[in-house]
Amino acid sequence: MERGSVDCHCHTSARGFHEAGVQTLVAVTEEVREFDRVLLQDSYPDLVAPCFGLHPLQDGGSPGRKRSVKLQDLESAVPLFYKHAPRLTAIGEIGLDFTPWCAPTQQDRDGQAAVFVAQLDIAKELDLPVNVHSRSAAKVTVATMRERGISRALLHNFAGKPSVALEGVQAGYLFSFPPAVCRNSQRDKLIKQLPLEHICLETDSPALGPRRQERNEPSNIALSCQYIADVKGLSPQTVQHATTLNAERLFFKAERRNTHTHTHTHTHTRQSGAKAPK
């Protein structure tokens, strides 16, 4: 049976995906309180590929308000990385978000960087890839990963300059794009320059769908595939096949799982828990 796509980055529960043409859902987390929720999806062991991670932006205490992550936020997550390491597909969603209204001070950015480096080091120690968020911080994000010796990484919804992306390509990193790229041509230059061997598909469900203010779903991964195919002048089948192989190569646990089943989907969900950062 022909395999479906791998949704390399989403935040959604596992319902109704078997009909979506998605083989694997790589489910990422943003906060420690999401870790248990991801692990509760054990009834879909061949569909959901869980990840633990702390996003650079955390709940700010009021609706819609975010604050930069701090090392104190990592304290309760570190033991969980190690406790559940055998079940994790990657460390994510981690990264840097230097958007001015989210990280207005150097202290905010320094705190994000400290947590990012700590989680990169945990990923290396556990021999896991990383699933990375980067906004208004592409160059620093890629440089930091290279400095920490990271060789297996997915930069999701990447919007940095092509020159920075190509630095990531040299380091072996992969880049994924959600259905939101269909809204305009802003990513066309980047997608054209990235080798197909370094591209993956994602939805970032329930966000970043083809239309603003509408809930995104893993089934929309076909839109990302079609758009990338159009931009690169390839068939959707070629893009779907290549991106699935790329995802399996990166998330090796998912690849091993797929040797037993070819009809499910991986969703990466950030999971945390590990020894105290050195």
PDB file of C-alpha atoms in Angstrom:
ATOM      1  CA  MET A   1       0.000   0.000   0.000  1.00  0.00           C
ATOM      2  CA  GLU A   2       1.333   3.443  -0.889  1.00  0.00           C
ATOM      3  CA  ARG A   3       2.326   5.475   2.111  1.00  0.00           C
ATOM      4  CA  GLY A   4       0.734   8.794   2.927  1.00  0.00           C
ATOM      5  CA  SER A   5       2.376  12.066   3.875  1.00  0.00           C
ATOM      6  CA  VAL A   6       4.067  12.797   7.182  1.00  0.00           C
ATOM      7  CA  ASP A   7       2.738  15.861   8.988  1.00  0.00           C
ATOM      8  CA  CYS A   8       5.993  16.938  10.614  1.00  0.00           C
ATOM      9  CA  HIS A   9       4.568  19.559  12.949  1.00  0.00           C
ATOM     10  CA  CYS A  10       1.085  19.789  14.416  1.00  0.00           C
ATOM     11  CA  HIS A  11      -0.769  20.480  17.651  1.00  0.00           C
ATOM     12  CA  THR A  12      -3.895  18.385  17.401  1.00  0.00           C
ATOM     13  CA  SER A  13      -5.624  15.340  18.855  1.00  0.00           C
ATOM     14  CA  ALA A  14      -5.706  12.171  16.793  1.00  0.00           C
ATOM     15  CA  ARG A  15      -9.206  11.968  15.324  1.00  0.00           C
ATOM     16  CA  GLY A  16     -10.247  11.218  11.771  1.00  0.00           C
ATOM     17  CA  PHE A  17      -6.757  11.242  10.280  1.00  0.00           C
ATOM     18  CA  HIS A  18      -6.887   7.847   8.607  1.00  0.00           C
ATOM     19  CA  GLU A  19      -8.950   9.385   5.826  1.00  0.00           C
ATOM     20  CA  ALA A  20      -6.690  12.423   5.487  1.00  0.00           C
ATOM     21  CA  GLY A  21      -3.931  10.800   3.455  1.00  0.00           C
ATOM     22  CA  VAL A  22      -1.580  11.303   6.376  1.00  0.00           C
ATOM     23  CA  GLN A  23       0.667   8.490   7.459  1.00  0.00           C
ATOM     24  CA  THR A  24       2.170   9.982  10.589  1.00  0.00           C
ATOM     25  CA  LEU A  25       1.465  12.946  12.850  1.00  0.00           C
ATOM     26  CA  VAL A  26       4.502  14.369  14.606  1.00  0.00           C
ATOM     27  CA  ALA A  27       2.859  16.001  17.619  1.00  0.00           C
ATOM     28  CA  VAL A  28       4.690  18.854  19.324  1.00  0.00           C
ATOM     29  CA  THR A  29       4.115  20.470  22.697  1.00  0.00           C
ATOM     30  CA  GLU A  30       4.604  24.046  23.855  1.00  0.00           C
ATOM     31  CA  GLU A  31       4.317  23.788  27.636  1.00  0.00           C
ATOM     32  CA  VAL A  32       4.894  21.143  30.308  1.00  0.00           C
ATOM     33  CA  ARG A  33       1.167  20.805  30.950  1.00  0.00           C
ATOM     34  CA  GLU A  34       0.769  19.402  27.423  1.00  0.00           C
ATOM     35  CA  PHE A  35       3.149  16.483  27.951  1.00  0.00           C
ATOM     36  CA  ASP A  36       0.616  14.157  29.575  1.00  0.00           C
ATOM     37  CA  ARG A  37      -1.952  15.029  26.944  1.00  0.00           C
ATOM     38  CA  VAL A  38       0.366  13.847  24.187  1.00  0.00           C
ATOM     39  CA  LEU A  39       1.220  10.622  25.963  1.00  0.00           C
ATOM     40  CA  LEU A  40      -2.485   9.889  26.497  1.00  0.00           C
ATOM     41  CA  GLN A  41      -2.733   9.253  22.757  1.00  0.00           C
ATOM     42  CA  ASP A  42      -1.409   5.708  23.308  1.00  0.00           C
ATOM     43  CA  SER A  43      -4.513   4.364  21.606  1.00  0.00           C
ATOM     44  CA  TYR A  44      -2.965   5.663  18.354  1.00  0.00           C
ATOM     45  CA  PRO A  45       0.601   4.301  18.715  1.00  0.00           C
ATOM     46  CA  ASP A  46       1.142   3.985  14.971  1.00  0.00           C
ATOM     47  CA  LEU A  47      -0.364   7.360  14.182  1.00  0.00           C
ATOM     48  CA  VAL A  48       1.002   9.825  16.704  1.00  0.00           C
ATOM     49  CA  ALA A  49       4.747  10.364  17.118  1.00  0.00           C
ATOM     50  CA  PRO A  50       5.092  12.395  20.342  1.00  0.00           C
ATOM     51  CA  CYS A  51       7.656  15.089  21.088  1.00  0.00           C
ATOM     52  CA  PHE A  52       8.359  17.056  24.257  1.00  0.00           C
ATOM     53  CA  GLY A  53       9.550  20.644  24.238  1.00  0.00           C
ATOM     54  CA  LEU A  54       9.128  24.120  25.676  1.00  0.00           C
ATOM     55  CA  HIS A  55       8.198  26.781  23.148  1.00  0.00           C
ATOM     56  CA  PRO A  56      10.075  30.111  23.409  1.00  0.00           C
ATOM     57  CA  LEU A  57       6.761  31.778  24.270  1.00  0.00           C
ATOM     58  CA  GLN A  58       4.736  30.637  27.258  1.00  0.00           C
ATOM     59  CA  ASP A  59       1.294  31.423  28.676  1.00  0.00           C
ATOM     60  CA  GLY A  60       1.399  34.954  30.021  1.00  0.00           C
ATOM     61  CA  GLY A  61      -1.421  34.482  32.518  1.00  0.00           C
ATOM     62  CA  SER A  62      -4.220  36.145  30.557  1.00  0.00           C
ATOM     63  CA  PRO A  63      -6.009  35.221  27.308  1.00  0.00           C
ATOM     64  CA  GLY A  64      -3.847  35.861  24.277  1.00  0.00           C
ATOM     65  CA  ARG A  65      -0.900  37.114  26.311  1.00  0.00           C
ATOM     66  CA  LYS A  66       2.504  35.455  25.906  1.00  0.00           C
ATOM     67  CA  ARG A  67       5.810  35.857  27.707  1.00  0.00           C
ATOM     68  CA  SER A  68       9.299  34.637  26.954  1.00  0.00           C
ATOM     69  CA  VAL A  69      10.264  31.273  28.418  1.00  0.00           C
ATOM     70  CA  LYS A  70      12.636  31.220  31.394  1.00  0.00           C
ATOM     71  CA  LEU A  71      15.036  28.632  32.780  1.00  0.00           C
ATOM     72  CA  GLN A  72      12.667  28.195  35.738  1.00  0.00           C
ATOM     73  CA  ASP A  73      10.035  26.888  33.295  1.00  0.00           C
ATOM     74  CA  LEU A  74      12.413  24.117  32.299  1.00  0.00           C
ATOM     75  CA  GLU A  75      12.928  22.751  35.808  1.00  0.00           C
ATOM     76  CA  SER A  76       9.766  20.643  35.895  1.00  0.00           C
ATOM     77  CA  ALA A  77      10.188  19.555  32.276  1.00  0.00           C
ATOM     78  CA  VAL A  78      13.743  18.203  32.475  1.00  0.00           C
ATOM     79  CA  PRO A  79      12.954  15.024  34.456  1.00  0.00           C
ATOM     80  CA  LEU A  80      10.160  14.207  32.024  1.00  0.00           C
ATOM     81  CA  PHE A  81      12.474  14.308  28.999  1.00  0.00           C
ATOM     82  CA  TYR A  82      14.553  11.528  30.509  1.00  0.00           C
ATOM     83  CA  LYS A  83      11.686   9.546  31.989  1.00  0.00           C
ATOM     84  CA  HIS A  84       9.855   9.306  28.656  1.00  0.00           C
ATOM     85  CA  ALA A  85      12.841   9.403  26.290  1.00  0.00           C
ATOM     86  CA  PRO A  86      12.133   5.948  24.760  1.00  0.00           C
ATOM     87  CA  ARG A  87       8.680   7.145  23.676  1.00  0.00           C
ATOM     88  CA  LEU A  88       9.802  10.434  22.146  1.00  0.00           C
ATOM     89  CA  THR A  89      10.267  11.088  18.449  1.00  0.00           C
ATOM     90  CA  ALA A  90      11.960  14.475  18.877  1.00  0.00           C
ATOM     91  CA  ILE A  91      12.532  17.377  21.223  1.00  0.00           C
ATOM     92  CA  GLY A  92      10.129  20.111  20.192  1.00  0.00           C
ATOM     93  CA  GLU A  93       8.704  22.539  19.774  1.00  0.00           C
ATOM     94  CA  ILE A  94      11.705  24.541  20.867  1.00  0.00           C
ATOM     95  CA  GLY A  95      13.422  27.593  19.462  1.00  0.00           C
ATOM     96  CA  LEU A  96      13.615  31.375  19.480  1.00  0.00           C
ATOM     97  CA  ASP A  97      10.960  34.034  18.940  1.00  0.00           C
ATOM     98  CA  PHE A  98      12.388  37.539  18.945  1.00  0.00           C
ATOM     99  CA  THR A  99       9.218  39.239  17.701  1.00  0.00           C
ATOM    100  CA  PRO A 100       9.416  42.680  19.366  1.00  0.00           C
ATOM    101  CA  TRP A 101       6.060  42.529  21.147  1.00  0.00           C
ATOM    102  CA  CYS A 102       6.844  39.013  22.437  1.00  0.00           C
ATOM    103  CA  ALA A 103      10.461  39.548  23.457  1.00  0.00           C
ATOM    104  CA  PRO A 104      10.868  43.305  23.954  1.00  0.00           C
ATOM    105  CA  THR A 105      14.010  43.177  26.108  1.00  0.00           C
ATOM    106  CA  GLN A 106      17.460  41.644  25.885  1.00  0.00           C
ATOM    107  CA  GLN A 107      16.632  39.775  29.074  1.00  0.00           C
ATOM    108  CA  ASP A 108      13.719  38.094  27.294  1.00  0.00           C
ATOM    109  CA  ARG A 109      15.937  37.055  24.399  1.00  0.00           C
ATOM    110  CA  ASP A 110      18.702  35.836  26.703  1.00  0.00           C
ATOM    111  CA  GLY A 111      16.194  33.725  28.635  1.00  0.00           C
ATOM    112  CA  GLN A 112      14.866  32.162  25.451  1.00  0.00           C
ATOM    113  CA  ALA A 113      18.394  31.419  24.283  1.00  0.00           C
ATOM    114  CA  ALA A 114      19.317  29.727  27.566  1.00  0.00           C
ATOM    115  CA  VAL A 115      16.267  27.446  27.425  1.00  0.00           C
ATOM    116  CA  PHE A 116      16.867  26.723  23.746  1.00  0.00           C
ATOM    117  CA  VAL A 117      20.500  25.723  24.325  1.00  0.00           C
ATOM    118  CA  ALA A 118      19.533  23.544  27.297  1.00  0.00           C
ATOM    119  CA  GLN A 119      16.974  21.648  25.198  1.00  0.00           C
ATOM    120  CA  LEU A 120      19.393  21.297  22.282  1.00  0.00           C
ATOM    121  CA  ASP A 121      21.888  19.714  24.654  1.00  0.00           C
ATOM    122  CA  ILE A 122      19.227  17.362  26.003  1.00  0.00           C
ATOM    123  CA  ALA A 123      18.354  16.333  22.444  1.00  0.00           C
ATOM    124  CA  LYS A 124      21.999  15.545  21.732  1.00  0.00           C
ATOM    125  CA  GLU A 125      22.317  13.548  24.945  1.00  0.00           C
ATOM    126  CA  LEU A 126      19.172  11.552  24.155  1.00  0.00           C
ATOM    127  CA  ASP A 127      20.151  11.185  20.480  1.00  0.00           C
ATOM    128  CA  LEU A 128      16.887  12.768  19.313  1.00  0.00           C
ATOM    129  CA  PRO A 129      16.238  15.261  16.507  1.00  0.00           C
ATOM    130  CA  VAL A 130      14.807  18.697  17.260  1.00  0.00           C
ATOM    131  CA  ASN A 131      11.646  20.340  15.969  1.00  0.00           C
ATOM    132  CA  VAL A 132      12.334  24.061  15.891  1.00  0.00           C
ATOM    133  CA  HIS A 133      10.361  27.312  15.936  1.00  0.00           C
ATOM    134  CA  SER A 134      12.123  30.418  14.643  1.00  0.00           C
ATOM    135  CA  ARG A 135      10.493  33.812  14.241  1.00  0.00           C
ATOM    136  CA  SER A 136      12.421  37.049  13.745  1.00  0.00           C
ATOM    137  CA  ALA A 137      15.481  35.034  14.800  1.00  0.00           C
ATOM    138  CA  ALA A 138      16.404  32.813  11.853  1.00  0.00           C
ATOM    139  CA  LYS A 139      20.120  33.589  11.704  1.00  0.00           C
ATOM    140  CA  VAL A 140      20.611  33.260  15.464  1.00  0.00           C
ATOM    141  CA  THR A 141      18.584  30.032  15.552  1.00  0.00           C
ATOM    142  CA  VAL A 142      20.599  28.314  12.828  1.00  0.00           C
ATOM    143  CA  ALA A 143      23.911  29.591  14.213  1.00  0.00           C
ATOM    144  CA  THR A 144      23.053  28.379  17.726  1.00  0.00           C
ATOM    145  CA  MET A 145      22.152  24.893  16.503  1.00  0.00           C
ATOM    146  CA  ARG A 146      25.378  24.645  14.526  1.00  0.00           C
ATOM    147  CA  GLU A 147      27.411  25.832  17.505  1.00  0.00           C
ATOM    148  CA  ARG A 148      25.834  23.155  19.715  1.00  0.00           C
ATOM    149  CA  GLY A 149      26.642  20.446  17.182  1.00  0.00           C
ATOM    150  CA  ILE A 150      23.050  19.716  16.147  1.00  0.00           C
ATOM    151  CA  SER A 151      22.911  17.680  12.947  1.00  0.00           C
ATOM    152  CA  ARG A 152      19.274  16.480  12.891  1.00  0.00           C
ATOM    153  CA  ALA A 153      16.709  19.271  12.891  1.00  0.00           C
ATOM    154  CA  LEU A 154      13.464  20.421  11.343  1.00  0.00           C
ATOM    155  CA  LEU A 155      12.871  24.162  11.115  1.00  0.00           C
ATOM    156  CA  HIS A 156       9.115  24.450  10.874  1.00  0.00           C
ATOM    157  CA  ASN A 157       7.287  27.231   9.014  1.00  0.00           C
ATOM    158  CA  PHE A 158      10.660  28.791   8.241  1.00  0.00           C
ATOM    159  CA  ALA A 159      10.446  32.378   6.999  1.00  0.00           C
ATOM    160  CA  GLY A 160      14.073  33.485   7.137  1.00  0.00           C
ATOM    161  CA  LYS A 161      16.249  34.565   4.243  1.00  0.00           C
ATOM    162  CA  PRO A 162      17.210  31.924   1.677  1.00  0.00           C
ATOM    163  CA  SER A 163      20.873  32.545   2.478  1.00  0.00           C
ATOM    164  CA  VAL A 164      20.262  31.598   6.118  1.00  0.00           C
ATOM    165  CA  ALA A 165      18.249  28.551   5.082  1.00  0.00           C
ATOM    166  CA  LEU A 166      21.111  27.385   2.871  1.00  0.00           C
ATOM    167  CA  GLU A 167      23.423  27.595   5.881  1.00  0.00           C
ATOM    168  CA  GLY A 168      21.003  25.193   7.522  1.00  0.00           C
ATOM    169  CA  VAL A 169      21.063  22.948   4.462  1.00  0.00           C
ATOM    170  CA  GLN A 170      24.850  22.746   4.761  1.00  0.00           C
ATOM    171  CA  ALA A 171      24.374  21.564   8.346  1.00  0.00           C
ATOM    172  CA  GLY A 172      21.878  18.916   7.193  1.00  0.00           C
ATOM    173  CA  TYR A 173      18.704  20.591   8.463  1.00  0.00           C
ATOM    174  CA  LEU A 174      15.226  20.143   6.972  1.00  0.00           C
ATOM    175  CA  PHE A 175      12.527  22.791   6.476  1.00  0.00           C
ATOM    176  CA  SER A 176       8.756  22.357   6.519  1.00  0.00           C
ATOM    177  CA  PHE A 177       5.940  24.549   5.242  1.00  0.00           C
ATOM    178  CA  PRO A 178       2.261  24.678   6.333  1.00  0.00           C
ATOM    179  CA  PRO A 179      -0.825  25.363   4.171  1.00  0.00           C
ATOM    180  CA  ALA A 180      -0.567  29.071   5.038  1.00  0.00           C
ATOM    181  CA  VAL A 181       2.134  29.397   2.355  1.00  0.00           C
ATOM    182  CA  CYS A 182      -0.691  29.155  -0.176  1.00  0.00           C
ATOM    183  CA  ARG A 183      -2.021  32.580   0.846  1.00  0.00           C
ATOM    184  CA  ASN A 184       0.697  34.524  -0.988  1.00  0.00           C
ATOM    185  CA  SER A 185       4.004  34.136  -2.804  1.00  0.00           C
ATOM    186  CA  GLN A 186       6.289  35.307   0.020  1.00  0.00           C
ATOM    187  CA  ARG A 187       7.982  31.912   0.428  1.00  0.00           C
ATOM    188  CA  ASP A 188       8.349  31.134  -3.274  1.00  0.00           C
ATOM    189  CA  LYS A 189      11.978  32.251  -3.541  1.00  0.00           C
ATOM    190  CA  LEU A 190      12.915  30.246  -0.464  1.00  0.00           C
ATOM    191  CA  ILE A 191      11.083  27.110  -1.608  1.00  0.00           C
ATOM    192  CA  LYS A 192      12.669  27.333  -5.056  1.00  0.00           C
ATOM    193  CA  GLN A 193      16.185  27.497  -3.626  1.00  0.00           C
ATOM    194  CA  LEU A 194      15.807  24.722  -1.052  1.00  0.00           C
ATOM    195  CA  PRO A 195      16.728  21.261  -2.396  1.00  0.00           C
ATOM    196  CA  LEU A 196      13.745  18.918  -2.330  1.00  0.00           C
ATOM    197  CA  GLU A 197      15.834  16.564  -0.168  1.00  0.00           C
ATOM    198  CA  HIS A 198      15.640  19.172   2.608  1.00  0.00           C
ATOM    199  CA  ILE A 199      11.882  19.881   2.502  1.00  0.00           C
ATOM    200  CA  CYS A 200       9.114  18.354   4.615  1.00  0.00           C
ATOM    201  CA  LEU A 201       5.374  18.899   4.902  1.00  0.00           C
ATOM    202  CA  GLU A 202       3.519  20.172   7.953  1.00  0.00           C
ATOM    203  CA  THR A 203       0.174  21.683   8.853  1.00  0.00           C
ATOM    204  CA  ASP A 204       0.879  23.201  12.287  1.00  0.00           C
ATOM    205  CA  SER A 205      -2.743  22.301  13.020  1.00  0.00           C
ATOM    206  CA  PRO A 206      -4.881  23.876  14.277  1.00  0.00           C
ATOM    207  CA  ALA A 207      -3.075  27.080  13.158  1.00  0.00           C
ATOM    208  CA  LEU A 208      -1.617  28.271   9.817  1.00  0.00           C
ATOM    209  CA  GLY A 209      -4.308  26.908   7.549  1.00  0.00           C
ATOM    210  CA  PRO A 210      -5.080  28.068   4.010  1.00  0.00           C
ATOM    211  CA  ARG A 211      -7.555  30.666   5.294  1.00  0.00           C
ATOM    212  CA  ARG A 212      -7.113  32.963   8.254  1.00  0.00           C
ATOM    213  CA  GLN A 213      -9.316  32.469  11.311  1.00  0.00           C
ATOM    214  CA  GLU A 214     -10.279  28.948  10.219  1.00  0.00           C
ATOM    215  CA  ARG A 215      -9.207  25.841  12.097  1.00  0.00           C
ATOM    216  CA  ASN A 216      -6.481  23.970  10.233  1.00  0.00           C
ATOM    217  CA  GLU A 217      -6.545  20.160   9.913  1.00  0.00           C
ATOM    218  CA  PRO A 218      -3.951  17.523   8.911  1.00  0.00           C
ATOM    219  CA  SER A 219      -5.976  16.821   5.754  1.00  0.00           C
ATOM    220  CA  ASN A 220      -4.778  20.206   4.477  1.00  0.00           C
ATOM    221  CA  ILE A 221      -1.287  18.803   4.142  1.00  0.00           C
ATOM    222  CA  ALA A 222      -2.199  18.072   0.523  1.00  0.00           C
ATOM    223  CA  LEU A 223      -2.396  21.830  -0.075  1.00  0.00           C
ATOM    224  CA  SER A 224       1.179  22.310   1.131  1.00  0.00           C
ATOM    225  CA  CYS A 225       2.301  19.477  -1.096  1.00  0.00           C
ATOM    226  CA  GLN A 226       0.541  20.898  -4.160  1.00  0.00           C
ATOM    227  CA  TYR A 227       1.892  24.406  -3.552  1.00  0.00           C
ATOM    228  CA  ILE A 228       5.490  23.241  -3.193  1.00  0.00           C
ATOM    229  CA  ALA A 229       5.073  21.141  -6.319  1.00  0.00           C
ATOM    230  CA  ASP A 230       3.777  24.127  -8.275  1.00  0.00           C
ATOM    231  CA  VAL A 231       6.583  26.415  -7.111  1.00  0.00           C
ATOM    232  CA  LYS A 232       9.275  23.863  -7.918  1.00  0.00           C
ATOM    233  CA  GLY A 233       7.709  22.674 -11.174  1.00  0.00           C
ATOM    234  CA  LEU A 234       7.302  19.106  -9.954  1.00  0.00           C
ATOM    235  CA  SER A 235       4.406  16.699  -9.661  1.00  0.00           C
ATOM    236  CA  PRO A 236       2.609  16.470  -6.297  1.00  0.00           C
ATOM    237  CA  GLN A 237       3.424  12.760  -6.274  1.00  0.00           C
ATOM    238  CA  THR A 238       7.139  13.506  -6.510  1.00  0.00           C
ATOM    239  CA  VAL A 239       6.958  16.021  -3.666  1.00  0.00           C
ATOM    240  CA  GLN A 240       4.823  13.750  -1.495  1.00  0.00           C
ATOM    241  CA  HIS A 241       7.171  10.803  -1.947  1.00  0.00           C
ATOM    242  CA  ALA A 242      10.343  12.812  -1.335  1.00  0.00           C
ATOM    243  CA  THR A 243       9.042  14.673   1.706  1.00  0.00           C
ATOM    244  CA  THR A 244       7.829  11.450   3.308  1.00  0.00           C
ATOM    245  CA  LEU A 245      11.265   9.877   2.875  1.00  0.00           C
ATOM    246  CA  ASN A 246      12.885  13.030   4.264  1.00  0.00           C
ATOM    247  CA  ALA A 247      10.659  12.957   7.341  1.00  0.00           C
ATOM    248  CA  GLU A 248      11.309   9.278   7.947  1.00  0.00           C
ATOM    249  CA  ARG A 249      15.035   9.862   7.657  1.00  0.00           C
ATOM    250  CA  LEU A 250      14.905  12.630  10.248  1.00  0.00           C
ATOM    251  CA  PHE A 251      12.459  11.087  12.698  1.00  0.00           C
ATOM    252  CA  PHE A 252      14.046   7.642  12.684  1.00  0.00           C
ATOM    253  CA  LYS A 253      11.630   6.247  15.247  1.00  0.00           C
ATOM    254  CA  ALA A 254       8.818   7.041  12.855  1.00  0.00           C
ATOM    255  CA  GLU A 255      10.743   5.235  10.110  1.00  0.00           C
ATOM    256  CA  ARG A 256      11.068   2.117  12.243  1.00  0.00           C
ATOM    257  CA  ARG A 257       7.377   2.315  13.045  1.00  0.00           C
ATOM    258  CA  ASN A 258       6.581   2.502   9.340  1.00  0.00           C
ATOM    259  CA  THR A 259       8.312  -0.810   8.703  1.00  0.00           C
ATOM    260  CA  HIS A 260       5.351  -2.339  10.515  1.00  0.00           C
ATOM    261  CA  THR A 261       2.552  -0.164   9.197  1.00  0.00           C
ATOM    262  CA  HIS A 262       2.094   2.011   6.126  1.00  0.00           C
ATOM    263  CA  THR A 263      -1.401   3.295   6.790  1.00  0.00           C
ATOM    264  CA  HIS A 264      -0.930   5.698   9.680  1.00  0.00           C
ATOM    265  CA  THR A 265       0.301   9.222  10.398  1.00  0.00           C
ATOM    266  CA  HIS A 266       2.977  10.757  12.714  1.00  0.00           C
ATOM    267  CA  THR A 267       2.328  13.972  14.638  1.00  0.00           C
ATOM    268  CA  HIS A 268       5.191  15.443  16.605  1.00  0.00           C
ATOM    269  CA  THR A 269       4.323  16.854  19.978  1.00  0.00           C
ATOM    270  CA  ARG A 270       6.860  18.576  22.146  1.00  0.00           C
ATOM    271  CA  GLN A 271       7.723  16.687  25.229  1.00  0.00           C
ATOM    272  CA  SER A 272      10.123  17.689  27.958  1.00  0.00           C
ATOM    273  CA  GLY A 273      11.953  15.971  30.738  1.00  0.00           C
ATOM    274  CA  ALA A 274      15.651  15.490  31.315  1.00  0.00           C
ATOM    275  CA  LYS A 275      18.536  15.994  33.643  1.00  0.00           C
ATOM    276  CA  ALA A 276      19.336  19.474  34.711  1.00  0.00           C
ATOM    277  CA  PRO A 277      21.094  21.359  31.937  1.00  0.00           C
ATOM    278  CA  LYS A 278      24.829  21.575  32.337  1.00  0.00           C
TER     279      LYS A 278
END
